Amino acid sequence: MSTETRRSATKPAAKEKGKASNNGADAQPHDDLGGTTPELRRELLRSMLAQRRFEEKCAEAYALGKIGGFCHLYIGQEAISTGVMSMIRPDDYIITAYRDHGQALARGISPRAIMAELFGRQAGCSHGKGGSMHLFDAETNFLGGHGIVGGHVPIAAGVGFAIKYRRGNQVCVCFFGEAAVNIGAFHEALNLASLWNLPVIFIIENNRYGMGTAISRSTANEDVLVRAQGYRMDGESVDGQDVFAVRQTMERAIERARKEKRPTLIEMKTYRFMGHSMSDAVSGTYRSKEELEENMKRDPILVLHNRMYEAGELTEGEMHKMDDEAKAIAQDAWDFADASPEPPLEQLYTDVYSDTTS
């Protein structure tokens, strides 16, 4: 089974400010269906499938030389993008790192526009100039796609400040990997977000490896959530392979951001099934085949599929039909991108310099 997105309830007892809770730290799946409807569960599954099949198509295109530069696939982490995007509003903001395809799809950016961007074509969401790591879409408030590890975290704090300055009630969601928690910009951003009461939700997608380096070899304190306590910030750890757990955690963080204008740090425990990028396509030399196979047993798509199947609301025939639809979407995106023209040479400096002479 291969591996797309959308909302939930359940509130814990109030926590003392600045105390990081450990909800979901043992990465155990919830027994319930997260207060969702059968229709919503199908939408969540459909979204995760679309992301998985799209990413598999990206791997194929990269191998054929149709995608240049770097390419970081989201396979294995789809429950995070799906759960998060299903909870936020259209006017909320998203800013992320370079593993951004799945998040962009879950946010609602057209698969065609994303694939065209990966192909370097004019019809891409960044007009073919950004590529895999720099997907932007103003219409959906998707602010990138940033290639510098941790460099975008202060930008998220800036977006949160702008929301507060304008007296809005949107939230800004900022995604980054566990390796970014050791970057200075991360600490500066969290300090200001807490000090100034900014509505930012900082999400650590802890897939345990920064490129090929395990967290145990790069981080003195592997409990990345403890950083929330250092900045008097609420924090939670959650099973990132369980889309319902992701949604429930997000519900609490969103309420805190909208009503209290307080930031939250969330550790979402996950695992990437592919390599860091297409340069180490599967496992490289830094993790064993046995480790990979063990973690793939908790494929987020499989987790949701099994719970729906056990609830009697999904047959294998329906699952295959949804999977075929996801494959068709990915193929259509490929065909569209392949037929799209490259940006004309005269647009080389478009959106680079501003005309200040008038």
Short mmCIF file of C-alpha atoms in Angstrom, two decimals:
data_model
loop_
_atom_site.label_atom_id
_atom_site.label_comp_id
_atom_site.label_asym_id
_atom_site.label_seq_id
_atom_site.Cartn_x
_atom_site.Cartn_y
_atom_site.Cartn_z
CA MET A 1 0.00 0.00 0.00
CA SER A 2 1.33 3.40 -0.93
CA THR A 3 0.78 6.67 0.63
CA GLU A 4 -2.97 13.25 1.20
CA THR A 5 -5.74 16.00 4.13
CA ARG A 6 -8.47 17.75 6.81
CA ARG A 7 -10.47 18.61 11.56
CA SER A 8 -11.22 17.31 15.74
CA ALA A 9 -12.11 17.70 19.47
CA THR A 10 -10.95 16.36 22.90
CA LYS A 11 -9.40 18.81 25.31
CA PRO A 12 -7.04 17.95 28.15
CA ALA A 13 -7.00 19.59 31.55
CA ALA A 14 -5.44 23.04 31.51
CA LYS A 15 -1.66 23.05 31.83
CA GLU A 16 0.49 25.40 33.85
CA LYS A 17 1.98 28.04 31.57
CA GLY A 18 5.42 27.09 30.33
CA LYS A 19 5.11 23.40 31.20
CA ALA A 20 5.65 21.17 28.20
CA SER A 21 3.24 18.26 28.23
CA ASN A 22 4.19 14.86 26.83
CA ASN A 23 0.95 13.97 25.08
CA GLY A 24 1.60 11.27 22.50
CA ALA A 25 5.28 11.02 23.37
CA ASP A 26 5.14 7.22 23.25
CA ALA A 27 3.71 7.45 19.73
CA GLN A 28 0.72 5.23 20.50
CA PRO A 29 -2.31 5.44 18.18
CA HIS A 30 -5.63 6.66 19.56
CA ASP A 31 -8.44 4.10 19.87
CA ASP A 32 -11.14 6.46 18.59
CA LEU A 33 -11.69 8.12 15.25
CA GLY A 34 -10.95 11.60 16.50
CA GLY A 35 -14.52 12.85 16.51
CA THR A 36 -14.52 12.92 12.70
CA THR A 37 -17.29 11.95 10.30
CA PRO A 38 -16.94 9.13 7.74
CA GLU A 39 -16.95 11.76 4.98
CA LEU A 40 -14.09 13.65 6.59
CA ARG A 41 -12.11 10.46 7.13
CA ARG A 42 -12.38 9.69 3.44
CA GLU A 43 -11.19 13.18 2.64
CA LEU A 44 -8.20 12.76 4.93
CA LEU A 45 -7.32 9.42 3.36
CA ARG A 46 -7.79 10.78 -0.14
CA SER A 47 -5.45 13.67 0.63
CA MET A 48 -2.71 11.43 2.02
CA LEU A 49 -2.97 9.10 -0.96
CA ALA A 50 -2.70 12.02 -3.37
CA GLN A 51 0.45 13.22 -1.63
CA ARG A 52 2.02 9.76 -1.66
CA ARG A 53 1.36 9.11 -5.32
CA PHE A 54 2.48 12.62 -6.27
CA GLU A 55 5.78 12.15 -4.45
CA GLU A 56 6.34 8.77 -6.08
CA LYS A 57 5.83 10.47 -9.44
CA CYS A 58 8.36 13.13 -8.43
CA ALA A 59 10.93 10.42 -7.69
CA GLU A 60 10.34 8.97 -11.15
CA ALA A 61 10.61 12.38 -12.83
CA TYR A 62 13.82 13.18 -10.95
CA ALA A 63 15.39 9.90 -12.04
CA LEU A 64 14.58 10.79 -15.65
CA GLY A 65 16.14 14.23 -15.34
CA LYS A 66 12.90 16.17 -15.64
CA ILE A 67 13.39 17.68 -12.16
CA GLY A 68 16.70 19.36 -11.51
CA GLY A 69 18.45 20.57 -8.38
CA PHE A 70 17.45 19.16 -5.02
CA CYS A 71 14.30 17.14 -4.37
CA HIS A 72 13.19 16.15 -0.85
CA LEU A 73 10.22 13.79 -0.70
CA TYR A 74 7.54 13.78 2.02
CA ILE A 75 6.76 10.06 1.88
CA GLY A 76 5.93 8.73 5.35
CA GLN A 77 5.02 12.10 6.89
CA GLU A 78 1.65 12.71 5.20
CA ALA A 79 -0.46 12.52 8.38
CA ILE A 80 1.22 15.70 9.62
CA SER A 81 0.53 17.84 6.56
CA THR A 82 -2.96 16.38 6.26
CA GLY A 83 -3.90 16.79 9.90
CA VAL A 84 -2.51 20.31 10.22
CA MET A 85 -3.98 21.71 7.02
CA SER A 86 -7.39 20.22 7.80
CA MET A 87 -7.58 22.29 10.99
CA ILE A 88 -6.52 25.76 9.88
CA ARG A 89 -8.56 28.39 8.02
CA PRO A 90 -8.00 29.66 4.47
CA ASP A 91 -6.77 33.01 5.85
CA ASP A 92 -4.16 31.43 8.12
CA TYR A 93 -0.51 31.39 7.06
CA ILE A 94 1.93 28.54 6.44
CA ILE A 95 5.69 28.76 6.21
CA THR A 96 7.85 25.69 5.88
CA ALA A 97 11.25 24.27 5.02
CA TYR A 98 12.43 22.49 1.89
CA ARG A 99 10.41 19.24 2.28
CA ASP A 100 7.31 21.10 1.16
CA HIS A 101 5.51 19.21 -1.63
CA GLY A 102 3.09 17.33 0.62
CA GLN A 103 2.26 20.41 2.67
CA ALA A 104 1.61 22.44 -0.48
CA LEU A 105 -0.72 19.78 -1.84
CA ALA A 106 -2.55 19.47 1.47
CA ARG A 107 -2.97 23.25 1.60
CA GLY A 108 -4.76 23.16 -1.73
CA ILE A 109 -2.15 24.33 -4.22
CA SER A 110 -2.86 22.73 -7.57
CA PRO A 111 -0.89 19.52 -8.28
CA ARG A 112 -0.34 20.88 -11.77
CA ALA A 113 1.16 24.13 -10.47
CA ILE A 114 3.44 22.24 -8.06
CA MET A 115 4.68 19.74 -10.63
CA ALA A 116 5.22 22.50 -13.19
CA GLU A 117 7.34 24.30 -10.59
CA LEU A 118 9.40 21.16 -10.02
CA PHE A 119 9.88 20.89 -13.79
CA GLY A 120 11.03 24.55 -13.89
CA ARG A 121 8.12 25.65 -16.05
CA GLN A 122 6.39 29.02 -16.30
CA ALA A 123 3.06 27.59 -15.13
CA GLY A 124 4.63 26.65 -11.79
CA CYS A 125 3.45 28.26 -8.57
CA SER A 126 6.74 30.19 -8.40
CA HIS A 127 6.84 30.60 -12.19
CA GLY A 128 9.52 27.97 -12.55
CA LYS A 129 12.14 29.94 -10.61
CA GLY A 130 11.85 28.31 -7.21
CA GLY A 131 11.87 24.60 -7.83
CA SER A 132 11.32 21.88 -5.26
CA MET A 133 12.47 23.79 -2.18
CA HIS A 134 10.74 27.11 -2.84
CA LEU A 135 7.03 26.59 -3.41
CA PHE A 136 5.06 29.81 -2.86
CA ASP A 137 1.40 30.62 -3.37
CA ALA A 138 -0.03 33.94 -2.19
CA GLU A 139 -3.60 32.84 -2.89
CA THR A 140 -3.42 30.13 -0.21
CA ASN A 141 -1.10 32.09 2.13
CA PHE A 142 1.59 29.48 1.56
CA LEU A 143 4.79 31.46 2.18
CA GLY A 144 7.39 28.85 1.20
CA GLY A 145 9.46 26.57 0.91
CA HIS A 146 12.84 27.72 2.43
CA GLY A 147 16.14 25.98 1.85
CA ILE A 148 18.20 27.32 4.78
CA VAL A 149 17.77 25.10 7.84
CA GLY A 150 15.99 27.13 10.51
CA GLY A 151 16.28 30.34 8.50
CA HIS A 152 12.54 30.68 8.03
CA VAL A 153 11.58 30.32 11.71
CA PRO A 154 12.14 34.05 12.46
CA ILE A 155 10.03 34.87 9.40
CA ALA A 156 7.16 32.98 11.02
CA ALA A 157 7.58 35.15 14.12
CA GLY A 158 7.43 38.17 11.83
CA VAL A 159 4.19 36.94 10.29
CA GLY A 160 2.81 36.41 13.78
CA PHE A 161 3.80 39.97 14.70
CA ALA A 162 2.07 41.31 11.57
CA ILE A 163 -1.13 39.43 12.50
CA LYS A 164 -1.07 40.93 15.99
CA TYR A 165 -0.18 44.41 14.70
CA ARG A 166 -3.16 44.33 12.35
CA ARG A 167 -5.38 43.02 15.17
CA GLY A 168 -6.26 39.90 13.21
CA ASN A 169 -7.04 36.46 14.59
CA GLN A 170 -5.22 34.33 12.08
CA VAL A 171 -2.46 31.93 13.06
CA CYS A 172 0.88 31.23 11.42
CA VAL A 173 1.99 27.60 11.22
CA CYS A 174 5.72 27.03 10.89
CA PHE A 175 7.12 23.60 9.94
CA PHE A 176 10.76 22.55 10.39
CA GLY A 177 12.79 19.44 11.14
CA GLU A 178 14.31 18.43 14.46
CA ALA A 179 17.79 19.51 13.31
CA ALA A 180 16.60 23.13 13.20
CA VAL A 181 16.15 23.25 16.99
CA ASN A 182 19.93 23.60 17.31
CA ILE A 183 20.03 26.68 15.06
CA GLY A 184 20.39 30.09 16.68
CA ALA A 185 17.58 31.60 14.64
CA PHE A 186 15.19 29.03 16.12
CA HIS A 187 15.94 30.15 19.67
CA GLU A 188 15.73 33.85 18.84
CA ALA A 189 12.37 33.36 17.12
CA LEU A 190 10.84 31.33 19.97
CA ASN A 191 12.08 33.83 22.54
CA LEU A 192 10.41 36.76 20.74
CA ALA A 193 7.24 34.78 19.96
CA SER A 194 6.75 34.08 23.65
CA LEU A 195 7.89 37.50 24.85
CA TRP A 196 5.58 39.33 22.45
CA ASN A 197 2.67 36.84 22.62
CA LEU A 198 2.59 35.97 18.92
CA PRO A 199 0.02 33.57 17.38
CA VAL A 200 2.54 31.17 15.89
CA ILE A 201 2.41 27.37 16.02
CA PHE A 202 5.92 25.97 15.68
CA ILE A 203 5.88 22.35 14.45
CA ILE A 204 8.93 20.13 14.74
CA GLU A 205 8.62 17.27 12.24
CA ASN A 206 10.93 14.93 14.13
CA ASN A 207 11.84 12.23 11.62
CA ARG A 208 15.00 11.47 13.64
CA TYR A 209 17.56 12.33 10.96
CA GLY A 210 19.05 15.63 9.83
CA MET A 211 20.35 14.60 6.41
CA GLY A 212 22.27 11.45 7.41
CA THR A 213 22.92 12.36 11.03
CA ALA A 214 20.78 10.77 13.74
CA ILE A 215 19.44 13.13 16.39
CA SER A 216 21.45 11.25 19.03
CA ARG A 217 24.66 12.36 17.30
CA SER A 218 23.68 16.01 16.81
CA THR A 219 21.60 17.06 19.82
CA ALA A 220 22.88 17.03 23.39
CA ASN A 221 19.33 16.81 24.78
CA GLU A 222 17.21 14.64 22.49
CA ASP A 223 14.06 15.82 24.26
CA VAL A 224 13.49 18.60 21.74
CA LEU A 225 10.24 19.61 23.43
CA VAL A 226 12.10 20.82 26.52
CA ARG A 227 12.89 23.95 24.53
CA ALA A 228 9.30 25.07 25.07
CA GLN A 229 9.95 25.35 28.80
CA GLY A 230 12.96 27.54 28.16
CA TYR A 231 10.74 30.14 26.55
CA ARG A 232 7.66 29.89 28.82
CA MET A 233 5.76 28.31 25.96
CA ASP A 234 3.17 25.54 25.89
CA GLY A 235 4.39 22.38 24.22
CA GLU A 236 3.09 18.97 23.22
CA SER A 237 4.56 15.81 21.73
CA VAL A 238 2.30 13.79 19.46
CA ASP A 239 2.29 10.70 17.26
CA GLY A 240 2.81 12.22 13.82
CA GLN A 241 1.71 9.02 12.08
CA ASP A 242 -1.82 9.33 13.50
CA VAL A 243 -3.78 11.99 11.63
CA PHE A 244 -6.41 12.16 14.39
CA ALA A 245 -3.79 12.80 17.06
CA VAL A 246 -2.30 15.54 14.90
CA ARG A 247 -5.70 17.18 14.48
CA GLN A 248 -6.51 17.08 18.19
CA THR A 249 -3.17 18.61 19.14
CA MET A 250 -3.60 21.30 16.51
CA GLU A 251 -7.06 22.16 17.83
CA ARG A 252 -5.60 23.04 21.22
CA ALA A 253 -2.74 25.04 19.72
CA ILE A 254 -5.03 26.96 17.38
CA GLU A 255 -7.39 27.91 20.20
CA ARG A 256 -4.43 29.13 22.26
CA ALA A 257 -3.15 31.21 19.34
CA ARG A 258 -6.50 32.76 18.41
CA LYS A 259 -7.86 33.46 21.89
CA GLU A 260 -4.72 34.03 23.97
CA LYS A 261 -2.31 35.14 21.22
CA ARG A 262 0.14 32.59 22.63
CA PRO A 263 2.58 30.46 20.63
CA THR A 264 2.92 26.68 20.91
CA LEU A 265 5.79 24.30 20.18
CA ILE A 266 4.65 20.89 18.94
CA GLU A 267 6.89 17.89 18.36
CA MET A 268 5.30 15.58 15.80
CA LYS A 269 7.10 12.24 15.86
CA THR A 270 7.34 10.81 12.38
CA TYR A 271 9.66 8.94 10.02
CA ARG A 272 10.58 9.52 6.40
CA PHE A 273 10.48 6.37 4.31
CA MET A 274 12.78 7.77 1.62
CA GLY A 275 16.24 9.25 1.95
CA HIS A 276 16.98 12.82 2.97
CA SER A 277 16.82 13.78 -0.69
CA MET A 278 17.03 12.03 -4.03
CA SER A 279 20.81 11.93 -3.60
CA ASP A 280 20.33 9.12 -1.04
CA ALA A 281 17.06 7.84 -2.42
CA VAL A 282 16.17 5.26 0.24
CA SER A 283 18.30 4.74 3.31
CA GLY A 284 21.88 5.58 2.50
CA THR A 285 24.38 4.10 4.94
CA TYR A 286 23.12 5.78 8.10
CA ARG A 287 20.13 3.58 8.92
CA SER A 288 19.53 -0.12 8.60
CA LYS A 289 17.04 -1.94 6.42
CA GLU A 290 15.55 -3.44 9.58
CA GLU A 291 14.96 0.00 11.09
CA LEU A 292 13.27 1.21 7.93
CA GLU A 293 11.02 -1.84 7.67
CA GLU A 294 10.01 -1.60 11.33
CA ASN A 295 8.99 2.05 10.98
CA MET A 296 7.12 1.41 7.75
CA LYS A 297 4.70 -0.74 9.74
CA ARG A 298 3.27 2.55 10.98
CA ASP A 299 2.70 4.00 7.53
CA PRO A 300 0.22 6.85 8.21
CA ILE A 301 -1.92 5.79 5.28
CA LEU A 302 -2.01 2.22 6.51
CA VAL A 303 -2.87 3.39 10.05
CA LEU A 304 -5.89 5.37 8.81
CA HIS A 305 -6.90 2.71 6.28
CA ASN A 306 -6.93 -0.02 8.93
CA ARG A 307 -9.06 1.98 11.34
CA MET A 308 -11.59 2.82 8.64
CA TYR A 309 -11.61 -0.79 7.46
CA GLU A 310 -12.17 -2.07 11.00
CA ALA A 311 -15.00 0.43 11.43
CA GLY A 312 -16.69 -1.10 8.38
CA GLU A 313 -16.67 2.10 6.34
CA LEU A 314 -14.09 1.24 3.69
CA THR A 315 -13.77 -1.77 1.42
CA GLU A 316 -10.63 -2.83 -0.39
CA GLY A 317 -12.38 -2.07 -3.67
CA GLU A 318 -13.07 1.50 -2.54
CA MET A 319 -9.49 1.85 -1.40
CA HIS A 320 -8.16 0.74 -4.77
CA LYS A 321 -10.49 3.19 -6.51
CA MET A 322 -9.22 6.08 -4.36
CA ASP A 323 -5.65 4.99 -5.03
CA ASP A 324 -6.26 4.90 -8.79
CA GLU A 325 -7.71 8.42 -8.60
CA ALA A 326 -4.59 9.61 -6.76
CA LYS A 327 -2.36 8.05 -9.40
CA ALA A 328 -4.39 9.77 -12.13
CA ILE A 329 -3.97 13.16 -10.43
CA ALA A 330 -0.21 12.66 -10.26
CA GLN A 331 -0.01 11.58 -13.90
CA ASP A 332 -2.12 14.55 -14.99
CA ALA A 333 0.23 16.89 -13.12
CA TRP A 334 3.21 15.29 -14.87
CA ASP A 335 1.59 15.60 -18.31
CA PHE A 336 0.66 19.24 -17.68
CA ALA A 337 4.13 20.13 -16.46
CA ASP A 338 5.85 18.34 -19.32
CA ALA A 339 3.77 20.25 -21.86
CA SER A 340 4.25 23.65 -20.20
CA PRO A 341 6.81 26.13 -21.59
CA GLU A 342 9.90 27.25 -19.73
CA PRO A 343 10.00 30.88 -18.51
CA PRO A 344 11.12 33.21 -21.32
CA LEU A 345 14.60 34.69 -21.01
CA GLU A 346 13.21 38.23 -20.62
CA GLN A 347 11.69 37.18 -17.27
CA LEU A 348 15.10 36.44 -15.80
CA TYR A 349 14.96 39.47 -13.52
CA THR A 350 11.19 39.59 -13.00
CA ASP A 351 10.30 39.57 -9.29
CA VAL A 352 13.97 40.03 -8.42
CA TYR A 353 14.38 43.81 -8.52
CA SER A 354 11.79 46.48 -7.82
CA ASP A 355 11.54 49.55 -10.02
CA THR A 356 12.09 52.51 -7.71
CA THR A 357 12.59 55.14 -10.44
CA SER A 358 8.93 56.10 -10.81
#
